[in-house]
Amino acid sequence: MSAAFRDLLETFDNPHPAREYEIETICPEFTSVCPKTGQPDFGTLTILYSPGAKCVELKSLKLYLQQYRNHGAFYEDVTNLILDDLVAVTEPRWMELKADFTPRGGLSTSVRVDYISHDGQSGD
Amino acid sequence: MSAAFRDLLETFDNPHPAREYEIETICPEFTSVCPKTGQPDFGTLTILYSPGAKCVELKSLKLYLQQYRNHGAFYEDVTNLILDDLVAVTEPRWMELKADFTPRGGLSTSVRVDYISHDGQSGD
Amino acid sequence: MSAAFRDLLETFDNPHPAREYEIETICPEFTSVCPKTGQPDFGTLTILYSPGAKCVELKSLKLYLQQYRNHGAFYEDVTNLILDDLVAVTEPRWMELKADFTPRGGLSTSVRVDYISHDGQSGD
Amino acid sequence: MSAAFRDLLETFDNPHPAREYEIETICPEFTSVCPKTGQPDFGTLTILYSPGAKCVELKSLKLYLQQYRNHGAFYEDVTNLILDDLVAVTEPRWMELKADFTPRGGLSTSVRVDYISHDGQSGD
Amino acid sequence: MSAAFRDLLETFDNPHPAREYEIETICPEFTSVCPKTGQPDFGTLTILYSPGAKCVELKSLKLYLQQYRNHGAFYEDVTNLILDDLVAVTEPRWMELKADFTPRGGLSTSVRVDYISHDGQSGD
Amino acid sequence: MSAAFRDLLETFDNPHPAREYEIETICPEFTSVCPKTGQPDFGTLTILYSPGAKCVELKSLKLYLQQYRNHGAFYEDVTNLILDDLVAVTEPRWMELKADFTPRGGLSTSVRVDYISHDGQSGD
Amino acid sequence: MSAAFRDLLETFDNPHPAREYEIETICPEFTSVCPKTGQPDFGTLTILYSPGAKCVELKSLKLYLQQYRNHGAFYEDVTNLILDDLVAVTEPRWMELKADFTPRGGLSTSVRVDYISHDGQSGD
Amino acid sequence: MSAAFRDLLETFDNPHPAREYEIETICPEFTSVCPKTGQPDFGTLTILYSPGAKCVELKSLKLYLQQYRNHGAFYEDVTNLILDDLVAVTEPRWMELKADFTPRGGLSTSVRVDYISHDGQSGD
Amino acid sequence: MSAAFRDLLETFDNPHPAREYEIETICPEFTSVCPKTGQPDFGTLTILYSPGAKCVELKSLKLYLQQYRNHGAFYEDVTNLILDDLVAVTEPRWMELKADFTPRGGLSTSVRVDYISHDGQSGD
Amino acid sequence: MSAAFRDLLETFDNPHPAREYEIETICPEFTSVCPKTGQPDFGTLTILYSPGAKCVELKSLKLYLQQYRNHGAFYEDVTNLILDDLVAVTEPRWMELKADFTPRGGLSTSVRVDYISHDGQSGD
């Protein structure tokens, strides 16, 4: 499933690949469906990364995230899967994904996942 | 007493056990009873942990916390007991519990308790 | 049921009965139980009134509101009942009760109820 | 189309029909689809009304609003249609619906619609 | 008692007595003592008035309010007494006094008192 | 000049012309050029109106406002001109335009302009 | 004294004199000197007016307000004098001036002064 | 002097002495008297500590702090003295006291004092 | 292209070159044009640096940033280019540039770029 | 010039010289004059230090800072000079001075300067 969505992500060449710097993108309109109850979940995704050879293209990111709109996914699982997809297509120096979900049953939950490239330079 | 409540906590398998990542759950509707005065106390619990083999299931967490509704417990004690219960059932890499209680007599109190697994990997 | 709780409300003589003025009391720690699901509800009550011959005594108000802690009550009903009880014991010039409940299922609800004395002066 | 969704709205008898009072429900997780671009829209609905003979039941309201999740609807139209549906099933003394949509193209838009019953008492 | 404190209030001539305008003074450091428990109360006083022939001098106002520091006084009573003193010495067109007290027992209370001169011009 | 820009504004038929309701659009990215100094000005426009037969189309509104990017215009003048253009193309029941400009020389300025149709129904 | 400062205020012709609209200018950097203690006072002036034939020019307003930097003036007096000067040079339909001074001795004070033209149209 | 107040502080046994954890108590209603001017000072004390064998009892802490109400004490001195008293009776692993005083003469001052036990375990 | 803009940046001698200290300048009115869509982008630039021999002159910085007003530039590229220009003319000990862009398509993006001089003292 | 102002700063003996602790004083009413334009600048100074043998006396600090009211000084220069003066008279363990100036030309600037005593104990 995640593989199919991953193909929607497009990248462009990092215009300054020699410098280690950071890009943060905040996506406050993420919504998926709880696989147990069928009820929609809502949350804000915050993607922070240091680009290697490639940056993620924002329009394709938006389209990619919209695929989860009618897709059943647990909080902990979907956050890990999205990180995996973004790392696979951009091969960053490092990346952090934080997902803050709105309250359910009086409880609100966030999941934070990190990736660090082995050579500390790029994700190859 | 705590043993009886602990049985209400359910877990599910961590979907990404090989990765060290964080889950934060905020519970703004915690209430217990002061054992000295019999008056209700109110507070917000913030649970932050890195899951090992298991994650805590949120509906069972809600039910577990509701058991304290008519239960007498001092701030310092109840915070430690809840951490002990959560660590016992999830065996996390590490866990922090912060309890912020509403003001009483013009004073407001928070208690913050940490657990770190000996092998730094999982709570076994 | 409400009649039984009402007896807990105590009053004292308005020290300045000739002047029309306002008293507002905010109770952020109101909790009751949903009669359908058995789950606890949480909310903030705001009582605004112009006293007639009597003012409500705050310690008794606190004790009265605590009676709803394990009592099943719908939002719309409990707000009306508390207003009725407060009007009955204080006979105010006018009174407004606003109950702001915390979100459930992504929806948050408030109920606002008013009382105005027929002679516009006191609740007798 | 709206007629089909309307059937999902359930009501219960106003427990205090003789008193004119207010109920406000805030729905921060409304989402629909732009009929022109196919892109999702997000917004917060605020429903404020004075109940006549009936109140809207919150679980059915949640289910009703979720029907717009994959439904194409312009801001101005959908706000009017939801008000029409809510008025039809609850017959309120009066009702106001405010829809605050998140920014698109740097512009953010709100639509506010009112209904007042002809006899100023109930919606019959 | 109030008479004794009142003598501490000094005034100066309104520099623009022909114009109806407003002066607001906020006093966030008011403290008195609960006559029942002997415990200190804390609050913020907001004085809003349209001066007649005289304005209240601020240093004397500060000194006057400090007299309540070790003085037993109920919320409702002290607010009315301070308004009476301020009206007596400044004879304003109108005056409003709002006292916002910090929470006690989880409840916070405000008292708002108004005065309007009979001729709508000055307090004589 | 204003006439040329006005042609960029497009409208669509009000889907509920019989009901008097409100539409608010906030444009936080307005920028023009000070005709005296040639320096850019920045501000937020807030358009609030009750539509008559027509609503303003948002993409055309965005394009219209972008025409001021390199156009010299005083605060007071540009606010009036934009209101005139919007009234001319939408013929609303009423419309208010508020322009909040960012500080210059330590002073920040807002201009608020209103239009009300003579027949109180539509702008014809 | 005020007369000398008034000459610094410049105006320009209201570009839309037939329409009644509002201009608000906020000046957060006003400072004068207390005539009794010689200590500096600091405050924020908010000028709100409906222009008649003329608008106040902002650079001259800034220069005018800077004249109070080393000038002794009581709160109540200086607020009235600045309103008088602004009304004299702009002859507005109406004008309001609010001066919010920073705390002294734990007390913070605001003064609000209004002017309304006799013919309700312009200040002549 | 401080010795006399110190006797008012009561403690209870730390219910979980083997675990290093934190307790924070915020006291927003601290007031003392300036020894030079005789004027009252107001501030917020924040006590953060890791308990050793004992915890401070909150009612006794409130009573202890009230002793400063009519006591002359400089900011820097009183903050150090209160820390000394709290350390002496609780013998914590470590403790920090922060005192934030309200503005005087346009300046606001905070004092932060730390204590660390020599053995890093408890205050003995 | 960037070279042409760089000539607009002026500097002055650091008045305290021997001390390592920080200067932060926030520019909330940055605007450029998207090279793909031709639509304007808006953002806030935050420049933080420790000056070496020279400081950037603020008026020239304002003029330099205004050159991007009608210039097509991607987020990631423009942030790197501005840092390069500022480093070239000021030769700082170190410098950080953060660019926070307003939301587009529901996504908001920031770019943060750092420079550290090789000798850790100045940028020569 | 700075030497002359420095004489206004008075100190008192640190009441607890053996303990390393912190004092923070915030001065939101600093104003000086731009030496190039003659226009007033406004800012907030935040002084944070660990006292050695002496503390700065607050009334003298206020008087000292007022000397800059009509004194021409660049941001970078004045921040360094005030730090030098405060270090010279108090000989602190360490001191940090942060100056946050209000926006000019759409840009707002802060300067942060540090001092650390060579022996890490006091400023002698």
Short mmCIF file of C-alpha atoms in Angstrom, two decimals, chain D residues 2 15 17 22 26 33-34 36 45 49 52-53 60-61 69 72 77 83-84 88-89 96 98 107 109 112 123:
data_model
loop_
_atom_site.label_atom_id
_atom_site.label_comp_id
_atom_site.label_asym_id
_atom_site.label_seq_id
_atom_site.Cartn_x
_atom_site.Cartn_y
_atom_site.Cartn_z
CA SER D 2 -28.78 17.35 0.97
CA PRO D 15 -35.78 18.70 28.29
CA PRO D 17 -38.91 23.49 26.17
CA GLU D 22 -28.85 28.59 23.88
CA ILE D 26 -18.16 23.76 17.67
CA VAL D 33 -13.99 18.81 -1.44
CA CYS D 34 -13.79 21.81 -3.75
CA LYS D 36 -13.82 22.91 -9.13
CA LEU D 45 -18.37 24.97 11.96
CA TYR D 49 -29.24 27.86 18.45
CA GLY D 52 -37.68 24.62 20.28
CA ALA D 53 -39.24 21.21 20.80
CA SER D 60 -25.76 11.84 14.57
CA LEU D 61 -24.50 15.38 13.92
CA ARG D 69 -15.85 14.42 3.47
CA GLY D 72 -18.01 18.57 -3.69
CA ASP D 77 -23.56 26.77 -0.66
CA LEU D 83 -28.28 25.36 8.20
CA ASP D 84 -31.37 24.31 6.20
CA ALA D 88 -35.64 21.32 9.30
CA VAL D 89 -35.00 18.59 11.88
CA GLU D 96 -26.86 30.67 13.48
CA LYS D 98 -20.70 30.07 11.09
CA LEU D 107 -7.10 34.18 1.48
CA THR D 109 -13.03 32.91 4.14
CA ARG D 112 -22.24 33.18 8.59
CA GLY D 123 -39.53 26.39 14.42
#
